[in-house]
Amino acid sequence: MVHRTTVALWALGMLLLAGGLSACGGSSSAPTHSAGAPTDASSSAFCKTFVDLDSDVDPATVARDLTTVGTPSGISPVARQGFEVLVDHVGLLPDKPNNSDLTAMVKGLQSSDRAAVLAFWKYYGNECEPKP
């Protein structure tokens, strides 16, 4: 179980670590719920959505909250695709995901989806993490 972190951020980390996993390159079969998410969120609302999540929030709620807020307009198309991939796959996780759930999710991603999620992670870090 995830402790002291959010399901969404943990899933992001797992997706990024998955670059080292040898996946078969299966297709992403997650439904695209996030494609209709707003594309004009304020930076503060976007970042606050991640801050407001905690480890007790189920993945479906995480996906719903992220889809409701959406992304800022300045996000690149590939990072936006990564947001959509992440949200759609997180929404399919069981209520209390464990490492094997996340590993299975990652193995089902195409390499292009993993690259898009990495682009989203970088965007999120630049947009929301405090600068030194």
Short mmCIF file of N, CA and C in Angstrom, two decimals, residues 5-18 28-35 37 46 49-51 53 58-68 70-71 75 77-94 97 101-106 108-125 128:
data_model
loop_
_atom_site.label_atom_id
_atom_site.label_comp_id
_atom_site.label_asym_id
_atom_site.label_seq_id
_atom_site.Cartn_x
_atom_site.Cartn_y
_atom_site.Cartn_z
N THR A 5 2.28 9.44 0.36
CA THR A 5 2.39 9.96 -1.00
C THR A 5 1.03 9.78 -1.66
N THR A 6 0.84 10.38 -2.78
CA THR A 6 -0.45 10.24 -3.44
C THR A 6 -0.43 9.07 -4.40
N VAL A 7 -1.59 8.53 -4.65
CA VAL A 7 -1.70 7.45 -5.62
C VAL A 7 -1.23 7.94 -6.98
N ALA A 8 -1.61 9.14 -7.34
CA ALA A 8 -1.24 9.67 -8.66
C ALA A 8 0.26 9.83 -8.80
N LEU A 9 0.90 10.42 -7.81
CA LEU A 9 2.34 10.62 -7.90
C LEU A 9 3.09 9.30 -7.83
N TRP A 10 2.59 8.38 -7.04
CA TRP A 10 3.22 7.07 -6.95
C TRP A 10 3.11 6.36 -8.30
N ALA A 11 1.93 6.44 -8.89
CA ALA A 11 1.75 5.83 -10.20
C ALA A 11 2.66 6.49 -11.23
N LEU A 12 2.81 7.80 -11.15
CA LEU A 12 3.73 8.49 -12.06
C LEU A 12 5.14 7.95 -11.90
N GLY A 13 5.57 7.83 -10.66
CA GLY A 13 6.90 7.31 -10.40
C GLY A 13 7.07 5.90 -10.94
N MET A 14 6.06 5.08 -10.72
CA MET A 14 6.11 3.71 -11.23
C MET A 14 6.18 3.69 -12.75
N LEU A 15 5.42 4.56 -13.38
CA LEU A 15 5.45 4.62 -14.84
C LEU A 15 6.83 5.03 -15.34
N LEU A 16 7.44 5.96 -14.64
CA LEU A 16 8.76 6.40 -15.05
C LEU A 16 9.80 5.32 -14.83
N LEU A 17 9.69 4.63 -13.71
CA LEU A 17 10.61 3.53 -13.45
C LEU A 17 10.42 2.40 -14.45
N ALA A 18 9.25 2.35 -15.04
CA ALA A 18 8.94 1.28 -15.98
C ALA A 18 9.78 1.35 -17.24
N SER A 28 -2.38 0.34 -25.46
CA SER A 28 -3.10 0.91 -24.35
C SER A 28 -4.58 0.69 -24.59
N SER A 29 -5.21 -0.05 -23.70
CA SER A 29 -6.61 -0.34 -23.91
C SER A 29 -7.50 0.41 -22.93
N ALA A 30 -6.93 1.37 -22.21
CA ALA A 30 -7.71 2.13 -21.25
C ALA A 30 -8.68 3.05 -21.99
N PRO A 31 -9.89 3.18 -21.48
CA PRO A 31 -10.82 4.11 -22.10
C PRO A 31 -10.31 5.53 -21.95
N THR A 32 -10.60 6.37 -22.90
CA THR A 32 -10.12 7.74 -22.85
C THR A 32 -11.17 8.63 -22.22
N HIS A 33 -11.13 8.70 -20.88
CA HIS A 33 -12.03 9.58 -20.16
C HIS A 33 -11.44 10.98 -20.06
N SER A 34 -10.15 11.08 -20.04
CA SER A 34 -9.48 12.35 -19.79
C SER A 34 -9.35 13.22 -21.03
N ALA A 35 -9.65 12.71 -22.20
CA ALA A 35 -9.50 13.49 -23.42
C ALA A 35 -10.37 14.74 -23.39
N ALA A 37 -10.93 16.49 -20.69
CA ALA A 37 -10.54 17.34 -19.56
C ALA A 37 -10.19 18.73 -20.07
N PHE A 46 -4.18 23.53 -11.22
CA PHE A 46 -3.57 22.29 -11.68
C PHE A 46 -2.65 21.72 -10.59
N THR A 49 -4.38 20.47 -7.33
CA THR A 49 -5.04 19.17 -7.44
C THR A 49 -4.11 18.06 -6.94
N PHE A 50 -2.84 18.12 -7.30
CA PHE A 50 -1.89 17.11 -6.85
C PHE A 50 -1.59 17.26 -5.36
N VAL A 51 -1.47 18.49 -4.91
CA VAL A 51 -1.17 18.74 -3.50
C VAL A 51 -2.30 18.25 -2.61
N LEU A 53 -4.28 15.74 -2.99
CA LEU A 53 -4.45 14.30 -2.94
C LEU A 53 -3.69 13.73 -1.76
N ASP A 58 -8.92 7.04 -3.27
CA ASP A 58 -8.90 5.91 -4.19
C ASP A 58 -8.55 6.39 -5.60
N PRO A 59 -7.97 5.52 -6.42
CA PRO A 59 -7.54 5.89 -7.77
C PRO A 59 -8.65 6.48 -8.64
N ALA A 60 -9.88 5.97 -8.51
CA ALA A 60 -10.98 6.51 -9.33
C ALA A 60 -11.23 7.98 -8.99
N THR A 61 -11.10 8.33 -7.72
CA THR A 61 -11.28 9.72 -7.31
C THR A 61 -10.13 10.58 -7.82
N VAL A 62 -8.92 10.04 -7.76
CA VAL A 62 -7.76 10.75 -8.29
C VAL A 62 -8.00 11.07 -9.76
N ALA A 63 -8.39 10.06 -10.53
CA ALA A 63 -8.63 10.24 -11.97
C ALA A 63 -9.74 11.27 -12.20
N ARG A 64 -10.80 11.18 -11.43
CA ARG A 64 -11.91 12.13 -11.59
C ARG A 64 -11.47 13.55 -11.28
N ASP A 65 -10.73 13.73 -10.19
CA ASP A 65 -10.29 15.08 -9.81
C ASP A 65 -9.34 15.67 -10.85
N LEU A 66 -8.42 14.87 -11.35
CA LEU A 66 -7.49 15.36 -12.37
C LEU A 66 -8.22 15.69 -13.67
N THR A 67 -9.19 14.87 -14.02
CA THR A 67 -9.96 15.12 -15.23
C THR A 67 -10.82 16.38 -15.10
N THR A 68 -11.32 16.62 -13.92
CA THR A 68 -12.14 17.81 -13.68
C THR A 68 -11.32 19.09 -13.85
N GLY A 70 -8.09 19.33 -15.28
CA GLY A 70 -7.42 19.38 -16.57
C GLY A 70 -6.02 19.92 -16.47
N THR A 71 -5.53 20.47 -17.56
CA THR A 71 -4.16 20.96 -17.64
C THR A 71 -4.15 22.42 -18.09
N ILE A 75 0.75 23.53 -21.76
CA ILE A 75 1.32 22.19 -21.78
C ILE A 75 1.55 21.75 -23.23
N PRO A 77 1.73 19.22 -26.46
CA PRO A 77 0.84 18.13 -26.86
C PRO A 77 1.27 16.76 -26.32
N VAL A 78 2.57 16.48 -26.31
CA VAL A 78 3.01 15.18 -25.82
C VAL A 78 2.83 15.07 -24.30
N ALA A 79 3.05 16.15 -23.57
CA ALA A 79 2.82 16.12 -22.12
C ALA A 79 1.33 16.00 -21.83
N ARG A 80 0.49 16.64 -22.63
CA ARG A 80 -0.96 16.49 -22.46
C ARG A 80 -1.36 15.04 -22.71
N GLN A 81 -0.78 14.42 -23.73
CA GLN A 81 -1.06 13.01 -23.99
C GLN A 81 -0.66 12.17 -22.78
N GLY A 82 0.48 12.48 -22.18
CA GLY A 82 0.93 11.76 -20.99
C GLY A 82 -0.03 11.92 -19.83
N PHE A 83 -0.58 13.12 -19.66
CA PHE A 83 -1.60 13.37 -18.65
C PHE A 83 -2.80 12.46 -18.89
N GLU A 84 -3.25 12.41 -20.13
CA GLU A 84 -4.42 11.59 -20.46
C GLU A 84 -4.14 10.11 -20.23
N VAL A 85 -2.98 9.64 -20.63
CA VAL A 85 -2.61 8.23 -20.42
C VAL A 85 -2.59 7.93 -18.94
N LEU A 86 -1.92 8.78 -18.18
CA LEU A 86 -1.81 8.57 -16.74
C LEU A 86 -3.19 8.53 -16.08
N VAL A 87 -4.00 9.53 -16.35
CA VAL A 87 -5.32 9.61 -15.72
C VAL A 87 -6.17 8.41 -16.08
N ASP A 88 -6.17 8.04 -17.34
CA ASP A 88 -6.99 6.90 -17.77
C ASP A 88 -6.56 5.60 -17.10
N HIS A 89 -5.27 5.40 -16.97
CA HIS A 89 -4.78 4.16 -16.36
C HIS A 89 -4.90 4.17 -14.85
N VAL A 90 -4.67 5.30 -14.21
CA VAL A 90 -4.85 5.38 -12.75
C VAL A 90 -6.30 5.09 -12.40
N GLY A 91 -7.22 5.58 -13.21
CA GLY A 91 -8.65 5.35 -12.96
C GLY A 91 -9.06 3.90 -13.01
N LEU A 92 -8.25 3.05 -13.61
CA LEU A 92 -8.56 1.63 -13.72
C LEU A 92 -7.94 0.79 -12.59
N LEU A 93 -7.12 1.41 -11.76
CA LEU A 93 -6.48 0.68 -10.67
C LEU A 93 -7.51 0.30 -9.60
N PRO A 94 -7.25 -0.76 -8.85
CA PRO A 94 -8.15 -1.11 -7.74
C PRO A 94 -8.06 -0.05 -6.64
N PRO A 97 -4.18 0.04 -4.63
CA PRO A 97 -3.21 -0.60 -5.52
C PRO A 97 -1.94 -1.00 -4.79
N ASP A 101 -0.09 -4.41 -9.04
CA ASP A 101 -1.10 -3.70 -9.83
C ASP A 101 -0.43 -2.65 -10.72
N LEU A 102 0.50 -1.91 -10.14
CA LEU A 102 1.18 -0.86 -10.90
C LEU A 102 2.10 -1.46 -11.96
N THR A 103 2.76 -2.54 -11.63
CA THR A 103 3.63 -3.20 -12.61
C THR A 103 2.81 -3.70 -13.80
N ALA A 104 1.66 -4.29 -13.52
CA ALA A 104 0.78 -4.77 -14.60
C ALA A 104 0.31 -3.60 -15.46
N MET A 105 -0.02 -2.48 -14.82
CA MET A 105 -0.45 -1.30 -15.57
C MET A 105 0.66 -0.83 -16.49
N VAL A 106 1.87 -0.75 -15.97
CA VAL A 106 3.01 -0.28 -16.75
C VAL A 106 3.31 -1.20 -17.91
N GLY A 108 1.40 -2.88 -19.64
CA GLY A 108 0.40 -2.74 -20.69
C GLY A 108 0.55 -1.49 -21.53
N LEU A 109 1.49 -0.62 -21.17
CA LEU A 109 1.66 0.63 -21.90
C LEU A 109 2.60 0.47 -23.08
N GLN A 110 2.29 1.14 -24.16
CA GLN A 110 3.21 1.20 -25.29
C GLN A 110 4.37 2.11 -24.90
N SER A 111 5.49 1.95 -25.55
CA SER A 111 6.65 2.80 -25.22
C SER A 111 6.35 4.26 -25.50
N SER A 112 5.54 4.56 -26.51
CA SER A 112 5.19 5.95 -26.79
C SER A 112 4.35 6.54 -25.65
N ASP A 113 3.50 5.71 -25.03
CA ASP A 113 2.71 6.18 -23.89
C ASP A 113 3.63 6.44 -22.71
N ARG A 114 4.61 5.58 -22.49
CA ARG A 114 5.56 5.81 -21.39
C ARG A 114 6.33 7.09 -21.62
N ALA A 115 6.73 7.34 -22.86
CA ALA A 115 7.46 8.57 -23.18
C ALA A 115 6.58 9.80 -22.94
N ALA A 116 5.30 9.69 -23.26
CA ALA A 116 4.38 10.80 -23.04
C ALA A 116 4.18 11.06 -21.55
N VAL A 117 4.08 10.00 -20.75
CA VAL A 117 3.94 10.16 -19.31
C VAL A 117 5.20 10.81 -18.74
N LEU A 118 6.35 10.43 -19.24
CA LEU A 118 7.59 11.07 -18.80
C LEU A 118 7.57 12.56 -19.14
N ALA A 119 7.09 12.92 -20.32
CA ALA A 119 6.98 14.33 -20.71
C ALA A 119 6.03 15.06 -19.76
N PHE A 120 4.93 14.40 -19.38
CA PHE A 120 4.01 15.00 -18.44
C PHE A 120 4.68 15.19 -17.08
N TRP A 121 5.40 14.17 -16.61
CA TRP A 121 6.09 14.25 -15.32
C TRP A 121 7.05 15.44 -15.30
N LYS A 122 7.80 15.61 -16.39
CA LYS A 122 8.73 16.74 -16.48
C LYS A 122 7.97 18.06 -16.46
N TYR A 123 6.85 18.13 -17.20
CA TYR A 123 6.03 19.34 -17.20
C TYR A 123 5.53 19.63 -15.79
N TYR A 124 5.00 18.63 -15.13
CA TYR A 124 4.50 18.80 -13.78
C TYR A 124 5.61 19.32 -12.86
N GLY A 125 6.79 18.74 -12.95
CA GLY A 125 7.91 19.17 -12.12
C GLY A 125 8.29 20.62 -12.37
N CYS A 128 5.04 22.85 -11.18
CA CYS A 128 4.52 22.81 -9.82
C CYS A 128 5.55 22.71 -8.71
#
